[in-house]
Amino acid sequence: MTFPTILDYLDDDSRVFAFSTTRKGGVSKGNYGGFNMNSYCGDNPSHVEANRKAFCYLFGLDESKLVMPHQVHGTEVRIIDDAFEAMSPDKRARYLEGVDAVMTQKSRLCIGVSTADCIPVLLVDHAKVAVCAIHAGWRGTVKGIVKESFAAMQEAYGCDVNDMEAIIGPGISMKNFEVGDEVYDEFCGAGFRMDDISCRMGGKWHIDLWEANCQQLRDMGFPQEKIMVAGICTYDHVDDFFSARRLGIASGRIFTGAILVE
């Protein structure tokens, strides 16, 4: 069994273990190599299963406790609770179809999202011991998925921004995220402060997705000191993290998530 190498974000005394996987470890090959747990990106199913088993063994979890939605660049948020755990595998799959954020208060259960250049965001409430894992690609960022997720946590758990922190995991940096005018126009139309999240390089627009999500978090009341940015560009660090722009869509995915400790 080949275990993954994990990027750990929070202090050891936190009741939340927040992390991102890297490419290191695992049994997948080629552009999926070595550690990919995502079954929607074309990897060999037996390799995906072996990697999932290694991940769950490492953290002492049953495989039924690993929750990974099928993302579609939307804003759908799902609660993972007792009702979810009581579902059959088929019903769980339907519940997680077309979902880009998952949240929970359940301990000894792992929720997360898959990315390869898109921005993974974790919202952690230490007082309510609740967490939300968010897939924020450029489309989700424009649509305000971080705001939608925070609102869902407030409604479900009574979360207060004063008890929370946000983690922005590895994703593509502004210098490598070149976009067309139509993408720039979507961000502009959504009300982003463009001077802070964009610039022109070589006649092309570049967008800073890290800062775009930070901007939304600050607008919701998160102070900058409660926003942790990994600052790791997946495009530049493709040997350690998957990058769809470098490797192509037929490649592995980083898994960014959290486990609530009992």
XYZ file of N, CA and C in Angstrom, residues 92-253:
486
model
N -26.684 8.024 -2.563
C -25.596 8.959 -2.239
C -25.023 9.571 -3.510
N -24.788 8.739 -4.496
C -24.223 9.226 -5.764
C -25.141 10.257 -6.406
N -26.445 9.992 -6.372
C -27.395 10.953 -6.951
C -27.403 12.254 -6.136
N -27.287 12.138 -4.834
C -27.295 13.306 -3.956
C -26.078 14.199 -4.205
N -24.962 13.578 -4.576
C -23.709 14.304 -4.789
C -23.472 14.669 -6.255
N -24.412 14.372 -7.127
C -24.266 14.693 -8.552
C -24.518 16.189 -8.774
N -23.612 16.841 -9.519
C -23.772 18.249 -9.829
C -23.567 19.159 -8.634
N -22.702 18.747 -7.728
C -22.482 19.467 -6.465
C -21.047 19.977 -6.422
N -20.862 21.235 -6.008
C -19.526 21.826 -5.962
C -19.086 22.253 -4.571
N -19.905 21.991 -3.557
C -19.508 22.265 -2.173
C -20.249 21.309 -1.249
N -19.532 20.810 -0.256
C -20.134 19.916 0.736
C -19.731 20.391 2.127
N -20.650 20.239 3.089
C -20.372 20.713 4.444
C -20.880 19.690 5.452
N -20.256 19.712 6.632
C -20.645 18.737 7.643
C -20.256 19.198 9.042
N -20.935 18.605 10.024
C -20.549 18.688 11.433
C -20.239 17.305 11.986
N -20.245 16.308 11.137
C -20.043 14.935 11.593
C -18.559 14.621 11.729
N -18.210 14.012 12.845
C -16.817 13.638 13.083
C -16.509 12.297 12.427
N -15.214 12.052 12.262
C -14.698 10.817 11.659
C -15.307 10.553 10.286
N -15.481 11.613 9.546
C -15.984 11.548 8.181
C -15.180 12.563 7.382
N -14.804 12.225 6.161
C -13.960 13.097 5.345
C -14.748 13.635 4.163
N -14.859 14.959 4.100
C -15.462 15.604 2.933
C -14.378 16.360 2.173
N -14.571 16.519 0.866
C -13.580 17.269 0.108
C -14.013 17.491 -1.327
N -13.205 18.272 -2.027
C -13.451 18.574 -3.443
C -12.177 18.314 -4.241
N -12.361 18.121 -5.535
C -11.257 17.772 -6.423
C -10.923 18.946 -7.339
N -9.625 19.214 -7.496
C -9.196 20.334 -8.337
C -7.903 20.005 -9.071
N -7.690 20.735 -10.171
C -6.420 20.674 -10.899
C -6.252 22.010 -11.611
N -5.986 23.037 -10.880
C -5.872 24.453 -11.274
C -7.003 25.293 -10.682
N -8.222 24.735 -10.605
C -9.294 25.449 -9.916
C -8.900 25.644 -8.447
N -9.640 26.515 -7.762
C -9.267 26.887 -6.401
C -10.104 26.121 -5.384
N -9.458 25.322 -4.533
C -10.193 24.696 -3.432
C -10.221 25.641 -2.223
N -11.392 25.791 -1.630
C -11.555 26.660 -0.466
C -12.194 25.850 0.656
N -11.648 25.977 1.851
C -12.238 25.376 3.046
C -12.694 26.483 3.977
N -13.934 26.389 4.451
C -14.440 27.274 5.492
C -14.555 26.465 6.770
N -13.900 26.925 7.822
C -13.835 26.179 9.078
C -14.411 27.032 10.200
N -15.402 26.485 10.911
C -15.964 27.138 12.087
C -15.508 26.348 13.306
N -14.607 26.930 14.088
C -14.042 26.211 15.228
C -15.014 26.140 16.394
N -15.911 27.117 16.520
C -16.875 27.115 17.619
C -17.968 26.074 17.382
N -18.505 26.042 16.172
C -19.568 25.082 15.845
C -18.992 23.738 15.398
N -17.686 23.653 15.242
C -16.986 22.465 14.725
C -17.679 22.005 13.436
N -17.623 22.880 12.460
C -18.236 22.623 11.162
C -17.263 23.029 10.068
N -17.389 22.387 8.926
C -16.482 22.685 7.822
C -17.229 22.569 6.502
N -16.791 23.359 5.531
C -17.324 23.271 4.175
C -16.155 23.233 3.200
N -16.203 22.303 2.259
C -15.188 22.197 1.208
C -15.809 22.665 -0.100
N -15.118 23.578 -0.786
C -15.688 24.285 -1.933
C -14.769 24.181 -3.149
N -15.362 23.874 -4.298
C -14.649 23.876 -5.572
C -14.943 25.203 -6.260
N -13.948 26.089 -6.319
C -14.135 27.431 -6.873
C -13.244 27.625 -8.092
N -13.676 27.080 -9.217
C -13.033 27.421 -10.476
C -13.436 28.828 -10.866
N -13.067 29.271 -12.056
C -13.413 30.652 -12.387
C -14.920 30.830 -12.505
N -15.617 29.825 -13.016
C -17.073 29.945 -13.137
C -17.742 29.983 -11.761
N -17.306 29.099 -10.874
C -17.869 29.099 -9.534
C -17.537 30.372 -8.775
N -16.340 30.893 -8.998
C -15.947 32.141 -8.346
C -16.826 33.289 -8.817
N -17.042 33.385 -10.128
C -17.909 34.428 -10.672
C -19.325 34.314 -10.103
N -19.805 33.078 -9.961
C -21.166 32.857 -9.462
C -21.282 33.021 -7.945
N -20.140 33.196 -7.263
C -20.171 33.426 -5.826
C -20.374 32.179 -4.992
N -19.728 31.070 -5.374
C -19.945 29.831 -4.627
C -19.463 29.932 -3.184
N -18.419 30.714 -2.929
C -17.965 30.876 -1.548
C -19.050 31.570 -0.716
N -19.682 32.587 -1.275
C -20.774 33.272 -0.571
C -21.951 32.337 -0.353
N -22.289 31.564 -1.361
C -23.390 30.607 -1.239
C -23.101 29.588 -0.141
N -21.873 29.131 -0.075
C -21.490 28.133 0.919
C -21.528 28.704 2.331
N -21.039 29.921 2.489
C -21.073 30.571 3.797
C -22.517 30.771 4.251
N -23.389 31.198 3.340
C -24.800 31.381 3.673
C -25.438 30.056 4.090
N -25.062 28.971 3.411
C -25.595 27.652 3.757
C -25.130 27.222 5.148
N -23.875 27.519 5.497
C -23.368 27.187 6.828
C -24.074 28.015 7.901
N -24.330 29.267 7.610
C -25.066 30.108 8.556
C -26.457 29.540 8.808
N -27.133 29.162 7.737
C -28.497 28.646 7.877
C -28.537 27.308 8.597
N -27.623 26.410 8.259
C -27.656 25.059 8.815
C -27.087 24.984 10.232
N -26.001 25.727 10.482
C -25.270 25.561 11.728
C -25.235 26.818 12.600
N -25.738 27.929 12.086
C -25.652 29.176 12.838
C -24.239 29.717 12.920
N -23.453 29.511 11.870
C -22.051 29.923 11.879
C -21.919 31.451 11.943
N -20.867 31.881 12.626
C -20.546 33.300 12.775
C -19.128 33.514 12.247
N -18.974 34.499 11.381
C -17.683 34.740 10.751
C -16.584 34.975 11.786
N -16.938 35.472 12.965
C -15.940 35.736 13.999
C -15.308 34.468 14.560
N -15.959 33.330 14.345
C -15.444 32.050 14.836
C -14.779 31.232 13.737
N -14.627 31.834 12.558
C -14.247 31.051 11.394
C -12.916 31.489 10.797
N -12.378 30.604 10.001
C -11.259 30.949 9.136
C -11.446 30.264 7.794
N -10.771 30.779 6.794
C -10.864 30.245 5.434
C -9.478 29.828 4.964
N -9.448 28.759 4.208
C -8.192 28.238 3.655
C -8.343 28.138 2.140
N -7.424 28.755 1.430
C -7.395 28.671 -0.033
C -6.207 27.796 -0.416
N -6.511 26.649 -0.983
C -5.476 25.670 -1.278
C -4.769 25.910 -2.593
N -3.959 24.950 -3.024
C -3.205 25.097 -4.273
C -4.109 25.271 -5.482
N -3.748 26.196 -6.355
C -4.500 26.452 -7.579
C -3.642 27.293 -8.516
N -4.150 27.576 -9.670
C -3.365 28.299 -10.658
C -3.194 29.764 -10.252
N -2.008 30.304 -10.462
C -1.711 31.695 -10.104
C -2.107 32.632 -11.237
N -2.147 33.919 -10.927
C -2.553 34.910 -11.920
C -1.630 34.896 -13.138
N -0.342 34.768 -12.938
C 0.576 34.855 -14.081
C 0.344 33.731 -15.079
N -0.219 32.617 -14.616
C -0.451 31.483 -15.498
C -1.901 31.320 -15.929
N -2.790 32.141 -15.359
C -4.209 32.020 -15.706
C -4.588 33.092 -16.719
N -4.252 32.816 -17.968
C -4.587 33.712 -19.076
C -6.014 33.426 -19.538
N -6.797 34.489 -19.737
C -8.198 34.317 -20.110
C -8.553 35.243 -21.272
N -9.673 34.948 -21.910
C -10.164 35.803 -22.972
C -10.958 36.975 -22.420
N -11.275 37.900 -23.296
C -12.033 39.088 -22.885
C -13.374 38.715 -22.278
N -13.981 37.623 -22.771
C -15.306 37.245 -22.278
C -15.256 36.830 -20.802
N -14.146 36.211 -20.381
C -14.014 35.829 -18.970
C -13.787 37.079 -18.121
N -12.927 37.957 -18.596
C -12.719 39.232 -17.898
C -14.051 39.957 -17.730
N -14.853 39.996 -18.777
C -16.132 40.707 -18.730
C -17.086 40.075 -17.711
N -17.023 38.739 -17.557
C -17.897 38.087 -16.571
C -17.518 38.496 -15.152
N -16.231 38.546 -14.865
C -15.797 38.984 -13.538
C -16.188 40.443 -13.304
N -15.982 41.257 -14.315
C -16.328 42.668 -14.206
C -17.830 42.835 -13.963
N -18.633 42.099 -14.718
C -20.075 42.171 -14.576
C -20.579 41.664 -13.244
N -19.789 40.779 -12.595
C -20.181 40.235 -11.289
C -19.803 41.170 -10.140
N -19.161 42.297 -10.458
C -18.875 43.287 -9.431
C -17.525 43.173 -8.756
N -16.635 42.361 -9.287
C -15.298 42.270 -8.702
C -14.530 43.572 -8.929
N -13.664 43.899 -7.997
C -12.792 45.066 -8.146
C -11.613 44.646 -9.019
N -11.731 44.929 -10.301
C -10.853 44.354 -11.309
C -9.405 44.815 -11.182
N -9.179 46.016 -10.674
C -7.802 46.483 -10.505
C -7.018 45.593 -9.554
N -7.743 44.913 -8.655
C -7.087 44.072 -7.653
C -6.915 42.627 -8.097
N -7.689 42.190 -9.101
C -7.646 40.766 -9.457
C -7.234 40.510 -10.903
N -6.875 41.552 -11.653
C -6.556 41.319 -13.062
C -5.428 42.223 -13.537
N -4.784 41.800 -14.598
C -3.786 42.626 -15.277
C -3.617 42.092 -16.687
N -3.009 42.882 -17.547
C -2.736 42.442 -18.914
C -1.260 42.067 -19.029
N -1.016 40.923 -19.622
C 0.338 40.451 -19.883
C 0.396 39.986 -21.327
N 1.298 40.570 -22.092
C 1.417 40.175 -23.490
C 0.141 40.370 -24.282
N -0.639 41.381 -23.913
C -1.874 41.667 -24.624
C -3.063 40.818 -24.205
N -2.885 39.950 -23.206
C -3.960 39.074 -22.738
C -4.292 39.386 -21.283
N -5.560 39.185 -20.932
C -5.963 39.343 -19.540
C -5.524 38.140 -18.719
N -5.131 38.419 -17.491
C -4.843 37.381 -16.497
C -5.677 37.692 -15.260
N -6.252 36.646 -14.673
C -7.110 36.796 -13.497
C -6.467 36.097 -12.302
N -6.524 36.758 -11.139
C -6.016 36.210 -9.884
C -7.182 35.573 -9.130
N -7.350 34.266 -9.277
C -8.456 33.576 -8.617
C -8.278 33.513 -7.107
N -7.025 33.471 -6.646
C -6.805 33.507 -5.191
C -7.381 34.797 -4.618
N -6.998 35.926 -5.222
C -7.446 37.221 -4.706
C -8.937 37.420 -4.935
N -9.475 36.898 -6.034
C -10.909 37.027 -6.281
C -11.708 36.376 -5.158
N -11.264 35.214 -4.697
C -11.957 34.552 -3.592
C -11.681 35.243 -2.262
N -10.455 35.750 -2.081
C -10.168 36.545 -0.882
C -11.058 37.780 -0.828
N -11.254 38.400 -1.977
C -12.085 39.601 -2.057
C -13.503 39.295 -1.571
N -14.050 38.175 -2.024
C -15.389 37.785 -1.586
C -15.423 37.462 -0.101
N -14.401 36.787 0.384
C -14.349 36.458 1.809
C -14.285 37.713 2.669
N -13.462 38.669 2.276
C -13.382 39.922 3.031
C -14.709 40.665 2.993
N -15.377 40.637 1.851
C -16.677 41.292 1.735
C -17.712 40.648 2.660
N -17.517 39.384 2.984
C -18.431 38.692 3.903
C -18.074 38.919 5.366
N -16.942 39.577 5.620
C -16.558 39.876 6.987
C -15.346 39.127 7.506
N -14.728 38.274 6.665
C -13.514 37.586 7.085
C -12.352 38.582 7.085
N -11.700 38.790 8.230
C -10.494 39.624 8.203
C -9.374 38.891 7.466
N -8.458 39.647 6.873
C -7.399 39.031 6.084
C -6.588 38.034 6.902
N -6.408 38.311 8.200
C -5.613 37.394 9.020
C -6.318 36.062 9.274
N -7.618 35.979 8.950
C -8.348 34.715 9.075
C -8.472 34.000 7.730
N -7.761 34.498 6.724
C -7.753 33.860 5.411
C -6.347 33.337 5.136
N -6.212 32.032 5.088
C -4.924 31.398 4.821
C -4.831 31.047 3.338
N -3.832 31.568 2.662
C -3.633 31.283 1.244
C -2.373 30.441 1.096
N -2.528 29.226 0.574
C -1.370 28.338 0.418
C -0.320 28.966 -0.479
N -0.758 29.725 -1.500
C 0.181 30.394 -2.387
C 0.956 29.452 -3.286
N 0.410 28.272 -3.537
C 1.082 27.279 -4.378
C 0.400 27.235 -5.736
N 1.150 27.555 -6.778
C 0.611 27.524 -8.133
C 0.734 26.113 -8.705
N -0.403 25.521 -9.013
C -0.397 24.162 -9.550
C 0.297 24.080 -10.911
N 0.183 25.120 -11.707
C 0.818 25.142 -13.031
C 2.342 25.137 -12.887
N 2.861 25.936 -11.963
C 4.312 26.000 -11.761
C 4.856 24.771 -11.049
N 4.032 24.154 -10.206
C 4.479 23.031 -9.377
C 3.791 21.736 -9.803
N 3.805 21.484 -11.102
C 3.083 20.346 -11.653
C 3.691 19.009 -11.225
N 4.929 18.990 -10.788
C 5.506 17.739 -10.299
C 4.905 17.320 -8.959
N 4.367 18.282 -8.236
C 3.808 18.004 -6.910
C 2.282 18.069 -6.871
N 1.683 18.849 -7.787
C 0.238 19.032 -7.800
C -0.271 18.948 -9.234
N -1.462 18.387 -9.409
C -2.026 18.246 -10.747
C -2.413 19.604 -11.317
N -2.149 19.772 -12.618
C -2.511 20.981 -13.341
C -3.111 20.583 -14.681
N -4.393 20.871 -14.866
C -5.048 20.515 -16.124
C -4.478 21.307 -17.294
N -4.028 22.538 -17.032
C -3.451 23.339 -18.124
C -2.094 22.799 -18.561
N -1.394 22.151 -17.676
C -0.094 21.564 -18.023
C -0.232 20.128 -18.515
N -1.125 19.370 -17.894
C -1.217 17.939 -18.162
C -2.376 17.572 -19.080
N -3.337 18.474 -19.241
C -4.551 18.160 -19.977
C -5.660 17.713 -19.031
N -6.877 17.714 -19.543
C -8.033 17.317 -18.723
C -7.907 15.870 -18.273
N -7.334 15.016 -19.127
C -7.147 13.606 -18.775
C -5.934 13.466 -17.867
N -6.129 13.915 -16.634
C -5.064 13.865 -15.626
C -5.707 13.776 -14.256
N -4.886 13.618 -13.220
C -5.401 13.442 -11.877
C -5.906 14.735 -11.255
N -6.411 14.604 -10.043
C -6.964 15.733 -9.311
C -6.437 15.740 -7.876
